[in-house]
Short mmCIF file of C-alpha atoms and ligand atoms in Angstrom, two decimals:
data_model
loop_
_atom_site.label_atom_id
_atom_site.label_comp_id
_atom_site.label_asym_id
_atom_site.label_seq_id
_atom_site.Cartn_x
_atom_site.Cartn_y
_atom_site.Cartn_z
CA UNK A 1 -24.08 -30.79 10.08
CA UNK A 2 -21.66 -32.65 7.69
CA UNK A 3 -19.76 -36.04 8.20
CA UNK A 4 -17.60 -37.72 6.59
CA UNK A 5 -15.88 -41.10 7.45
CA UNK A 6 -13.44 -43.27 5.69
CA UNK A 7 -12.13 -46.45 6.76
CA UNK A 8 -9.48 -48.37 5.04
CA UNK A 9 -11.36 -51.53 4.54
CA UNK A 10 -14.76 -49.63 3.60
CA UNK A 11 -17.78 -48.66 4.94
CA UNK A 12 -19.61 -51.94 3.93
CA UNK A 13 -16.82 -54.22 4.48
CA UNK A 14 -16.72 -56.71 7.60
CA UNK A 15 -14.27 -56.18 9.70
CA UNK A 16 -12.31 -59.06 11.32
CA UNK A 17 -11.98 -58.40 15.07
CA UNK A 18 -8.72 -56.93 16.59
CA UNK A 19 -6.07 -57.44 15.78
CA UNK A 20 -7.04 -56.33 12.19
CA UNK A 21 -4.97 -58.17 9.99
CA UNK A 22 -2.92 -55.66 7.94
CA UNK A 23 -3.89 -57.18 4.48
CA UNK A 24 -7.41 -56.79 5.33
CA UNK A 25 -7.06 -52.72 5.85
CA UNK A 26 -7.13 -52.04 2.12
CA UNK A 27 -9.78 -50.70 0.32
CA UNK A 28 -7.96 -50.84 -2.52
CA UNK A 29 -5.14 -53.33 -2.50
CA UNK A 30 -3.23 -50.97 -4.51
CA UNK A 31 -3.62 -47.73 -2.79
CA UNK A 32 -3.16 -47.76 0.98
CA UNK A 33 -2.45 -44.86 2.28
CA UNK A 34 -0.22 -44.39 5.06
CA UNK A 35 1.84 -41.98 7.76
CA UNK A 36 5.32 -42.30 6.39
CA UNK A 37 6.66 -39.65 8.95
CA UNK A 38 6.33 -36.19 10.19
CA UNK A 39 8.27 -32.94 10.96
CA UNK A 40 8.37 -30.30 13.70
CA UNK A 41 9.62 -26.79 13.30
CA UNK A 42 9.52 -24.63 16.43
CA UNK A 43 10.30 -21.32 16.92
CA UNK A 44 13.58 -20.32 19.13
CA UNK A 45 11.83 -17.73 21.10
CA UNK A 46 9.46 -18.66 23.84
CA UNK A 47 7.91 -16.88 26.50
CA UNK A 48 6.68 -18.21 30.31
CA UNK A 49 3.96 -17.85 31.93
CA UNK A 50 5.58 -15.43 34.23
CA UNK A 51 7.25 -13.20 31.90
CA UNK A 52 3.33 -13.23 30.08
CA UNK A 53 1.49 -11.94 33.44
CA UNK A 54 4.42 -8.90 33.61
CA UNK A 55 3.95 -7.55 30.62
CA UNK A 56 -0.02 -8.26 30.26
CA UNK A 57 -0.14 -6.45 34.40
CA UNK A 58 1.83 -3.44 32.64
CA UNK A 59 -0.40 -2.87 29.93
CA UNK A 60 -3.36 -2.98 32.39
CA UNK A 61 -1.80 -1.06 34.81
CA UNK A 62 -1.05 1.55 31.85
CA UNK A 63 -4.80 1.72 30.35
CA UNK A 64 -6.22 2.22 34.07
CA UNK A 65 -4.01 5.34 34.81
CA UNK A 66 -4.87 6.33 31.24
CA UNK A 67 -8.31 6.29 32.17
CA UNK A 68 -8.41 6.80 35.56
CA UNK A 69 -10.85 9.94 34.88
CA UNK A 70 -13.27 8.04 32.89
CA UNK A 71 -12.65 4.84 35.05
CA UNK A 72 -13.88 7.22 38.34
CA UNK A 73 -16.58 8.28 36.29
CA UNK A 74 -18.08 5.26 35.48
CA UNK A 75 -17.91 5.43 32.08
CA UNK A 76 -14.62 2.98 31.53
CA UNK A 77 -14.27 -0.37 33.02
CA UNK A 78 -11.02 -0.79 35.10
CA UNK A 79 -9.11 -3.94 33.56
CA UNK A 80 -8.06 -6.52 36.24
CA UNK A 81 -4.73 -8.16 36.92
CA UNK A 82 -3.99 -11.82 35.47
CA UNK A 83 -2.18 -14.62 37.17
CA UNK A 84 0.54 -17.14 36.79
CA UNK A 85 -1.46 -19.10 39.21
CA UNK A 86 -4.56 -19.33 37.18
CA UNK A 87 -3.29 -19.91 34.03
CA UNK A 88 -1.69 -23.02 35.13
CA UNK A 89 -4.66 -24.35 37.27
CA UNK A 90 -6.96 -23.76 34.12
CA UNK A 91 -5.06 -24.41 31.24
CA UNK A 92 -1.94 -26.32 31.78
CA UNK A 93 -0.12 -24.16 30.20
CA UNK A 94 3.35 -23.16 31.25
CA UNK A 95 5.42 -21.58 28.72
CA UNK A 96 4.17 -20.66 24.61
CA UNK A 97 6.62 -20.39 21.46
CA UNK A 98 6.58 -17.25 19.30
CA UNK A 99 8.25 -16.14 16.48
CA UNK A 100 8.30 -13.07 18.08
CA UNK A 101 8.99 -12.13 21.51
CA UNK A 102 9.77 -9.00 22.09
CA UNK A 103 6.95 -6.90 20.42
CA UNK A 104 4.24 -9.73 22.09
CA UNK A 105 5.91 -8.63 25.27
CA UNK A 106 5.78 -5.15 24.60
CA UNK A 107 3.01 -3.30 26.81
CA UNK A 108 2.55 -0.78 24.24
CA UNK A 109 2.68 -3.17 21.15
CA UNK A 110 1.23 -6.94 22.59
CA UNK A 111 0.55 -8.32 19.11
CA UNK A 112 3.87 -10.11 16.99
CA UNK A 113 5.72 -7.87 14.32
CA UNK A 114 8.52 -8.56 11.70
CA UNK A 115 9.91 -7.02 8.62
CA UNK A 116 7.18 -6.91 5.55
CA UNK A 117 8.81 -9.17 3.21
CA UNK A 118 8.88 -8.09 -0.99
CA UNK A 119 7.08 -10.72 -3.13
CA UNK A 120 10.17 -12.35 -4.05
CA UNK A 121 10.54 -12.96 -0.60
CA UNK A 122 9.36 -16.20 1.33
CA UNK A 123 6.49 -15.70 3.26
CA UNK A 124 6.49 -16.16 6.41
CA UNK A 125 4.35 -18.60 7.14
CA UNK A 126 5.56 -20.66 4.25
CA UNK A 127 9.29 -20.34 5.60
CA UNK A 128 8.09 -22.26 8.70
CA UNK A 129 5.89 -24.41 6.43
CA UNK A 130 9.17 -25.57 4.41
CA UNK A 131 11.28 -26.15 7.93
CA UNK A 132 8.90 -28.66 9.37
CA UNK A 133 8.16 -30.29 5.38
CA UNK A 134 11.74 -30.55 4.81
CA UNK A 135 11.70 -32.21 8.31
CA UNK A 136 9.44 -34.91 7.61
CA UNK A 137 10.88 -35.10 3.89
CA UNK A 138 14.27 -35.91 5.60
CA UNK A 139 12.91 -38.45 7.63
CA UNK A 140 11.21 -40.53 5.14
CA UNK A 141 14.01 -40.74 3.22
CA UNK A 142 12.18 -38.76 0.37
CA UNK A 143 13.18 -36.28 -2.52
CA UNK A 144 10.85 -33.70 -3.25
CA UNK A 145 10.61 -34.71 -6.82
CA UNK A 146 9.03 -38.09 -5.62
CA UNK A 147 5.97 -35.87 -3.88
CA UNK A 148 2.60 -35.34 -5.81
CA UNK A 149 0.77 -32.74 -3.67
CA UNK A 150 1.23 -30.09 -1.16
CA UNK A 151 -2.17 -28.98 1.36
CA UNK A 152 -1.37 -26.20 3.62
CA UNK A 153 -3.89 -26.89 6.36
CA UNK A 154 -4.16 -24.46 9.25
CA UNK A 155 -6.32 -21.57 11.00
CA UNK A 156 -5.33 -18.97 9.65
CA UNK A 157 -3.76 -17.93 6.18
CA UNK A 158 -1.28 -15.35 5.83
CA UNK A 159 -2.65 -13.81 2.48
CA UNK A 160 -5.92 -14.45 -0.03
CA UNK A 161 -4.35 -15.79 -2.83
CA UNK A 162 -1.88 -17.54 -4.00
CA UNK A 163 -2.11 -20.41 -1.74
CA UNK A 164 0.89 -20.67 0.36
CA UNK A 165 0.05 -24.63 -0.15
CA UNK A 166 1.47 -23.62 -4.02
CA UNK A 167 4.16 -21.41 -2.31
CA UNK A 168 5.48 -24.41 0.14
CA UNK A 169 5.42 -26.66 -3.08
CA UNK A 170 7.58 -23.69 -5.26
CA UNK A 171 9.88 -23.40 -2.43
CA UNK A 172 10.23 -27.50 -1.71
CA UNK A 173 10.82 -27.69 -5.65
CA UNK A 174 7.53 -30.15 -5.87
CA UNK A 175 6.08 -31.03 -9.09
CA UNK A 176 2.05 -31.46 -8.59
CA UNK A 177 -0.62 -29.16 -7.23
CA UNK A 178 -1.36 -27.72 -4.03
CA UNK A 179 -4.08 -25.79 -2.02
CA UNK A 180 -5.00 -24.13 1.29
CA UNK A 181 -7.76 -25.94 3.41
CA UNK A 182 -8.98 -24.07 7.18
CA UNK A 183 -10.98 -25.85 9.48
CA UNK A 184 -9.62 -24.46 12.46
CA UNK A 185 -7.83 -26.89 15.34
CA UNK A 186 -9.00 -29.28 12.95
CA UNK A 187 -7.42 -28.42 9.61
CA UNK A 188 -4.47 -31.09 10.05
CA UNK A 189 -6.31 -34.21 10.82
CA UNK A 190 -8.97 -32.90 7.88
CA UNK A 191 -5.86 -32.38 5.69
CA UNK A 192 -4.29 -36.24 6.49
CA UNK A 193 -8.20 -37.64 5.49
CA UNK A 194 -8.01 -35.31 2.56
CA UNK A 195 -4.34 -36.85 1.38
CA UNK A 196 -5.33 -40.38 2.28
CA UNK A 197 -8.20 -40.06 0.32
CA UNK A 198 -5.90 -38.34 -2.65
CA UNK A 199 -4.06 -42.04 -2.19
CA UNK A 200 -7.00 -44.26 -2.16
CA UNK A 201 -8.34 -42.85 -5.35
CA UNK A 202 -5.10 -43.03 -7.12
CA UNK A 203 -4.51 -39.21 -7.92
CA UNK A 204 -1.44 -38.67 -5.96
CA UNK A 205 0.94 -41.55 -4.07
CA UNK A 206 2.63 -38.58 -1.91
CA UNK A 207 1.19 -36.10 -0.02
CA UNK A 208 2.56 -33.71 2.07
CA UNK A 209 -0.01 -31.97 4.74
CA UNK A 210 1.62 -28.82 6.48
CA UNK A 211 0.73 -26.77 9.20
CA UNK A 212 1.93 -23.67 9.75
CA UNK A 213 0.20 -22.35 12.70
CA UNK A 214 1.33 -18.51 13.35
CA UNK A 215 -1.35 -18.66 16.04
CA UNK A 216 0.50 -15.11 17.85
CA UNK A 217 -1.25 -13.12 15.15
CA UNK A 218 -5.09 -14.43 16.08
CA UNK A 219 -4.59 -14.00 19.71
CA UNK A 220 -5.84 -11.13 21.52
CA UNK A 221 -2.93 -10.86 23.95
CA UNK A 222 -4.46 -7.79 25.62
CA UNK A 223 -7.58 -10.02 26.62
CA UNK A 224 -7.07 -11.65 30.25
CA UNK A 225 -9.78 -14.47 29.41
CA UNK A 226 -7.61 -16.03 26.74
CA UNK A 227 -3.97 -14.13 26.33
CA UNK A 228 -2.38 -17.00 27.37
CA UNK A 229 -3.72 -19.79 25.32
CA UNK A 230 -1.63 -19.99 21.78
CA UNK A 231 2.01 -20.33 20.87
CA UNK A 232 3.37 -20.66 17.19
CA UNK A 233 4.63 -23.80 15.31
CA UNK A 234 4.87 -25.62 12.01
CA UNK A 235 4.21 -29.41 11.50
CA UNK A 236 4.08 -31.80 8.68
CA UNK A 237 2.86 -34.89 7.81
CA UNK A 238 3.84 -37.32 4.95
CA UNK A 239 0.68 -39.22 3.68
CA UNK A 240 1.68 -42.06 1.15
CA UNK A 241 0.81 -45.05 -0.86
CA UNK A 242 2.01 -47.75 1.43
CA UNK A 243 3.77 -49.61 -2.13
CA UNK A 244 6.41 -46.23 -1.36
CA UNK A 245 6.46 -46.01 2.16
CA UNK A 246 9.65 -46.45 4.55
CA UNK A 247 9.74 -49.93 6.18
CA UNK A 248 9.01 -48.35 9.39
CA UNK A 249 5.26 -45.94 9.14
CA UNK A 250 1.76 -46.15 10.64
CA UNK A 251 -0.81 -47.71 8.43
CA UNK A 252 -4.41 -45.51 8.68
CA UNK A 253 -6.66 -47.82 10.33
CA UNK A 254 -9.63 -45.28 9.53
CA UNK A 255 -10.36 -41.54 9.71
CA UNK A 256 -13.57 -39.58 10.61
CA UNK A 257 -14.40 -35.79 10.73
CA UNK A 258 -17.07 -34.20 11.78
CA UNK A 259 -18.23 -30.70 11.65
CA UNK A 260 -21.09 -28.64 14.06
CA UNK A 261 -21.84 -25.17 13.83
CA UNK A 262 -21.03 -23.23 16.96
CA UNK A 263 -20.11 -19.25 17.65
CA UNK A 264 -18.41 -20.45 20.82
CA UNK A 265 -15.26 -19.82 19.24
CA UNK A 266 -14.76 -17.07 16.60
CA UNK A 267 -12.65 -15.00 14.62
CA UNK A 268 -14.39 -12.62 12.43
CA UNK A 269 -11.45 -11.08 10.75
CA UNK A 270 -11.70 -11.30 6.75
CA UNK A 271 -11.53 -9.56 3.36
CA UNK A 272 -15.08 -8.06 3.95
CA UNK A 273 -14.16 -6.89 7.08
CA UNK A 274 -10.89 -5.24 6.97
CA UNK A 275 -11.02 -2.97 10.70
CA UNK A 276 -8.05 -2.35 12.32
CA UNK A 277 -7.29 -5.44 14.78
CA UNK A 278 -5.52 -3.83 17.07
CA UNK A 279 -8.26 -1.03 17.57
CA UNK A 280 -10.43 -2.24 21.05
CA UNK A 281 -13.65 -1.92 18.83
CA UNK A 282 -12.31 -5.00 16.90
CA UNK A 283 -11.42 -7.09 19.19
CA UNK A 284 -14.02 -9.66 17.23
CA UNK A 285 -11.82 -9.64 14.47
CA UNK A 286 -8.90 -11.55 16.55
CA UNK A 287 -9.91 -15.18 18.77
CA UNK A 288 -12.39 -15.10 20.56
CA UNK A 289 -14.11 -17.94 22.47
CA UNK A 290 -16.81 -19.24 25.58
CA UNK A 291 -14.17 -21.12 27.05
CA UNK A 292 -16.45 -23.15 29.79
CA UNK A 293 -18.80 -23.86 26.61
CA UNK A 294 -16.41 -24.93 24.63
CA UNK A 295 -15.00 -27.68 27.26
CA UNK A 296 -19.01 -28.92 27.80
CA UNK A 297 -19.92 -29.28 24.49
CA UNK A 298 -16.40 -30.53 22.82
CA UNK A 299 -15.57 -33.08 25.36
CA UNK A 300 -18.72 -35.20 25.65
CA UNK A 301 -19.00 -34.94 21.90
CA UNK A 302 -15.54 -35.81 20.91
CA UNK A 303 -15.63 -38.81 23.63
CA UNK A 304 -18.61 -39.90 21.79
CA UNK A 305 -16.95 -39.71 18.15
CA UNK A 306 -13.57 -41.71 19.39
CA UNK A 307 -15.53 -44.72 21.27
CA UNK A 308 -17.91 -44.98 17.81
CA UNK A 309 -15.60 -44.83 15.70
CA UNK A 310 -13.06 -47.74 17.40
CA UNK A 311 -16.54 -49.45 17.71
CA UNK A 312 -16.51 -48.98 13.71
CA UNK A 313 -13.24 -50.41 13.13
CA UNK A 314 -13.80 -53.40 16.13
CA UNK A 315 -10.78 -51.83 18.13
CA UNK A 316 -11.52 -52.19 21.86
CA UNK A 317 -11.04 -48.45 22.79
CA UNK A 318 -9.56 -49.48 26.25
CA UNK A 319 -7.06 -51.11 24.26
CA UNK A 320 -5.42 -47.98 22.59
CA UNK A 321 -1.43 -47.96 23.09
CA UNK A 322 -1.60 -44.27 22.94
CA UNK A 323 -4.19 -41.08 22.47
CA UNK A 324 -2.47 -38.14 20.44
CA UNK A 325 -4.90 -35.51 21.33
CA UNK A 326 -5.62 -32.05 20.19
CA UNK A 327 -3.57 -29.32 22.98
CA UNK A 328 -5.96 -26.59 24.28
CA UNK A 329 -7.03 -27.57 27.64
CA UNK A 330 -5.16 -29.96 30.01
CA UNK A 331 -8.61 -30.59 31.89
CA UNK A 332 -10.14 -31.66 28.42
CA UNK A 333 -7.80 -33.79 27.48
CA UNK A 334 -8.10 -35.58 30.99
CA UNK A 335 -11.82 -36.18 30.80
CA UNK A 336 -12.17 -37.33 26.99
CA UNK A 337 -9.07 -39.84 27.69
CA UNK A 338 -10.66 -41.00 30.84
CA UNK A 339 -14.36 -41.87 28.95
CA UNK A 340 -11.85 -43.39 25.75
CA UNK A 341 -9.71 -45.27 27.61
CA UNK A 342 -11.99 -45.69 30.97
CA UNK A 343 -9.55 -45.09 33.67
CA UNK A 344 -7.09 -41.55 33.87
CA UNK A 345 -4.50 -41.50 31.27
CA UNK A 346 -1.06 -41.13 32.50
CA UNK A 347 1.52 -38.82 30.46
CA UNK A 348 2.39 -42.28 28.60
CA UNK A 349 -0.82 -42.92 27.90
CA UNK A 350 -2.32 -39.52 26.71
CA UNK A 351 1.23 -37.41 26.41
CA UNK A 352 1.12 -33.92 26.54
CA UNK A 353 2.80 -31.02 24.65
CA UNK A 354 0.69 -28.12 25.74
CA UNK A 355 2.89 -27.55 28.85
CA UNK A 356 5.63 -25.59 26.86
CA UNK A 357 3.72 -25.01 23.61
CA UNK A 358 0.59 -23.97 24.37
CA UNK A 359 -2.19 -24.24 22.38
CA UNK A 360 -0.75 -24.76 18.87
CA UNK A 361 -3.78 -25.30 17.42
CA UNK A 362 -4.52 -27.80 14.37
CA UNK A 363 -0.97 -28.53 14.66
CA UNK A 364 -0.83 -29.72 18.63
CA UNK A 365 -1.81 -33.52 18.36
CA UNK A 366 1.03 -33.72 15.32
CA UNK A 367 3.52 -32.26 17.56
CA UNK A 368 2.40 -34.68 20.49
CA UNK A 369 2.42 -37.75 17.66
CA UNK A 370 5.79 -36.17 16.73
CA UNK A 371 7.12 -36.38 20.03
CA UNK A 372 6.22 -39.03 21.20
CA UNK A 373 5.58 -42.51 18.94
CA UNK A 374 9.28 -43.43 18.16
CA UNK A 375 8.90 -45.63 21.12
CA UNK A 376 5.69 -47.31 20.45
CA UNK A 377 6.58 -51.51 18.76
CA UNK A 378 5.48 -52.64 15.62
CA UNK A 379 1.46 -53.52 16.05
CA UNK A 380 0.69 -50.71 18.48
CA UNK A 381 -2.18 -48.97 17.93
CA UNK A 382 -2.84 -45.34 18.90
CA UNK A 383 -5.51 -42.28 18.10
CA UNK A 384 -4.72 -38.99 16.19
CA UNK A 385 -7.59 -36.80 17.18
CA UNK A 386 -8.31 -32.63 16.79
CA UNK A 387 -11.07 -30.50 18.35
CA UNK A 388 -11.91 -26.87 18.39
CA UNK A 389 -13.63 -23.76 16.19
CA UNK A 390 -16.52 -25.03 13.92
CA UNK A 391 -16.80 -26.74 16.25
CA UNK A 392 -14.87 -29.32 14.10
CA UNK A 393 -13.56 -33.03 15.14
CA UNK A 394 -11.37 -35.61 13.21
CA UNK A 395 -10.34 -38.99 14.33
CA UNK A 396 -6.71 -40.69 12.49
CA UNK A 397 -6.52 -44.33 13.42
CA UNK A 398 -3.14 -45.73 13.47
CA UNK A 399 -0.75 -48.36 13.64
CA UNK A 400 2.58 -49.03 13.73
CA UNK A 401 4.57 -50.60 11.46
CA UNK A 402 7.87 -51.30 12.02
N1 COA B 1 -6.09 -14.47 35.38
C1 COA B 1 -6.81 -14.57 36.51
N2 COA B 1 -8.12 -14.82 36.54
C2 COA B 1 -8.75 -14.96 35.36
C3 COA B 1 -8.06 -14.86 34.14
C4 COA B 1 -6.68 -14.60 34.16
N3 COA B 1 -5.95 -14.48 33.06
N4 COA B 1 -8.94 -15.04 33.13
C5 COA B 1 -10.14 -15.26 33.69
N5 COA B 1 -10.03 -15.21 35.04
C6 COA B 1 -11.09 -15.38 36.04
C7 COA B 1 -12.44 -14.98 35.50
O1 COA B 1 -12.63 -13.61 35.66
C8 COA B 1 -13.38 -15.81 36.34
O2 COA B 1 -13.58 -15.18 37.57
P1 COA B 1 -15.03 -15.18 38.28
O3 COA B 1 -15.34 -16.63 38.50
O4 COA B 1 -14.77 -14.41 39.52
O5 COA B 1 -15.95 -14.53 37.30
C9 COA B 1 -12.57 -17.07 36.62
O6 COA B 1 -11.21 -16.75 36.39
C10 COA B 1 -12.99 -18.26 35.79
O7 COA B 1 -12.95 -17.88 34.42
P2 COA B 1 -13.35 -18.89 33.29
O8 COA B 1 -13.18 -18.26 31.95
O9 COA B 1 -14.68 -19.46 33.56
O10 COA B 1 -12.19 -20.00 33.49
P3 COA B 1 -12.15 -21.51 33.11
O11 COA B 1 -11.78 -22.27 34.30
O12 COA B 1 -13.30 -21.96 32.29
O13 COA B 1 -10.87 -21.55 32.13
C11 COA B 1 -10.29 -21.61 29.80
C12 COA B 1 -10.83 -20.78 30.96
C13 COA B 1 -10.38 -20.77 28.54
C14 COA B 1 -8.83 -21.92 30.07
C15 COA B 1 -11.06 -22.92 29.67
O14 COA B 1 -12.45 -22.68 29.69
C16 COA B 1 -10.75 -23.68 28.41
O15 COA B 1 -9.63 -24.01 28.13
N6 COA B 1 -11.78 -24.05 27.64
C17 COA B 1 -11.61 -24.77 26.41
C18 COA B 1 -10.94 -23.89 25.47
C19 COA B 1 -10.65 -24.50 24.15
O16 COA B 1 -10.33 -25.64 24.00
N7 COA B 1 -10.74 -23.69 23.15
C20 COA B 1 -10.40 -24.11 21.88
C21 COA B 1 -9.51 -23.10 21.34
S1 COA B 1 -9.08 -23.58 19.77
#
């Protein structure tokens, strides 16, 4: 088990008691990192629940009568229907974004598909990378010349080497360095710690964390336990010194991650293990998770992490103005805001996204923070916080400035 915490005023420092007074946040009076803003690129294409079950009841209507000898015999397991009806109850989720539709659709295809692209070509991933950095860019009022560093932190990366971090950089015309970083659902909130800390210590005073999440391609769509769980997106997150930031950002009160070992969610798919995914016999090297373990282990332990870590930092958790938390499981999200906050959230309280994204992975409690914080006032404080494969947790502290 690894852990690693940073607060802005210090591990050893005394904390005054809320409200923390903004000039005591600093660890280092002149490097205090901050959120300066975000971006959100989502895809066009998006596909419902309904239109999901169709095509998933096709394909499993199509393997049965191909099997129907062996399936009589014994020897092949007859596939069972899914339902609109249960993906609601036990998710939450209604509808999913893709960059492609029609091949996910597809009974005889079910996995996403576009043109290969030469290497003079933008990648993919980085494409959608660039859309949500240029987003956030925009926002802040900021040229790409004035950014020091690029970290491309998702699940999954669309290639070995070179980094698409150094590919989003090329493309945004940034001057600096940039890398990849994967720690699953977690990668973004690991990747703002990462920057902040890049602030703190004085190596960069701009950092831009993006998070590509082509989550189609990991998904098993022929699986009935978990075809309806991702959808695709890009976010981005804009992680300055606050001597540069726009009037209006979100100091970092503190950040925490934390990392436990767990096969309850996997994805064995890698450059020692090159199988076909598509074949049945490699259906390890796509998602694949114990959902009901995941939702008893994760939510008692990321409960835990929030309420210590506001302890930590002397905020009164019950006090939060707004939880930003990871999108997987609407149930989840219900019972870790309900031990956080000690009563049930509302939708202002604990907003959700997952309802027409799906799970989006590291990049669903951006998209929620993306969403919805323009209303929060100037001394709110609110919780950035990611769950899932590792298992790996982070915690992002915030407050508005405005
Ligand atoms: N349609 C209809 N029924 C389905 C189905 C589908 N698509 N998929 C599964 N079922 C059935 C199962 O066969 C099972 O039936 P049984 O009780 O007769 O055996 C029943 O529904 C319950 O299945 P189960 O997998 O236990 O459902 P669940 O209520 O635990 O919900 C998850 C499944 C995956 C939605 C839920 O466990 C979850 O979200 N967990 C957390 C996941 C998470 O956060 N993962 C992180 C990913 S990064």
């Amino acid at each position: 088990m690894f852990e690693a915490s940073s607060c802005g005023a210090g591990a050893s420092a005394v904390l005054p008691a809320t409200p923390i007074k903004r000039e005591l946040i600093a660890v280092n009076p002149t490097h205090r990192p901050v959120i300066s803003s975000t971006g959100l690129f989502t895809p066009e294409e998006s596909i419902t629940n309904e239109e999901l079950v169709t095509s998933f009841n096709s394909f499993v209507d199509l393997h049965n009568q191909q099997n129907s000898d062996a399936i009589a015999a014994g020897e092949v397991e007859a596939l069972q229907h899914s339902s609109v009806e249960f993906i609601e109850k036990a998710s939450g989720i209604k509808a999913r974004h893709v960059l492609a539709k029609q091949p996910v659709l597809d009974p005889e295809v079910m996995s996403p598909r576009w043109d290969e692209r030469s290497n003079d070509e933008l990648s993919i991933m980085a494409e959608i990378g660039v859309k949500a950095a240029e987003q956030a860019l925009k926002r802040a009022g900021r040229k790409a010349e004035d950014v020091d560093a690029v970290l491309c932190a998702a699940s999954n990366m669309q290639r070995a080497y070179p980094a698409m971090a150094i590919e989003i950089q090329q493309a945004l015309g940034i001057d600096g360095f940039g890398f990849d970083m994967n720690v699953a659902c977690s990668s973004a909130t690991f990747g703002i710690q990462t920057a902040a800390d890049y602030v703190r210590a004085g190596n960069a005073r701009s950092v831009l964390v993006v998070s590509p999440e082509i989550t189609s391609g990991h998904l098993n769509w022929r699986d009935r336990d978990s075809h309806f769980i991702f959808g695709d997106v890009a976010t981005a997150v804009l992680v300055e010194d606050a001597a540069m930031a726009p009037a209006s950002h979100w100091d970092i009160l503190g950040t925490k991650l934390k990392t436990v070992f767990s096969n309850n969610i996997r994805n064995n798919f890698g450059f020692l293990n090159r199988a076909h995914p598509e074949s049945a016999d490699n259906a390890d090297k796509l998602f694949v998770q114990e959902g009901r373990k995941v939702f008893k282990e994760v939510v008692p332990m990321v409960a835990q992490m929030i309420i210590d870590e506001a302890e930590k930092l002397q905020i009164d958790p019950a006090s939060l103005r707004r939880l930003w938390l990871h999108q997987a499981n609407a149930g989840m999200n219900r019972l870790i805001s309900q031990r956080v906050l000690g009563h049930e959230a509302n939708d202002d309280e604990s907003p959700t996204v997952l309802d027409t994204y799906g799970n989006t992975s590291s990049a669903g409690s951006i998209i929620a923070f993306h969403q919805h914080s323009e209303d929060l006032v100037d001394g709110d404080t609110g919780l950035i916080c990611s769950f899932g494969a590792g298992y790996s947790a982070g915690t992002v502290f915030v407050r508005k400035v405005a």
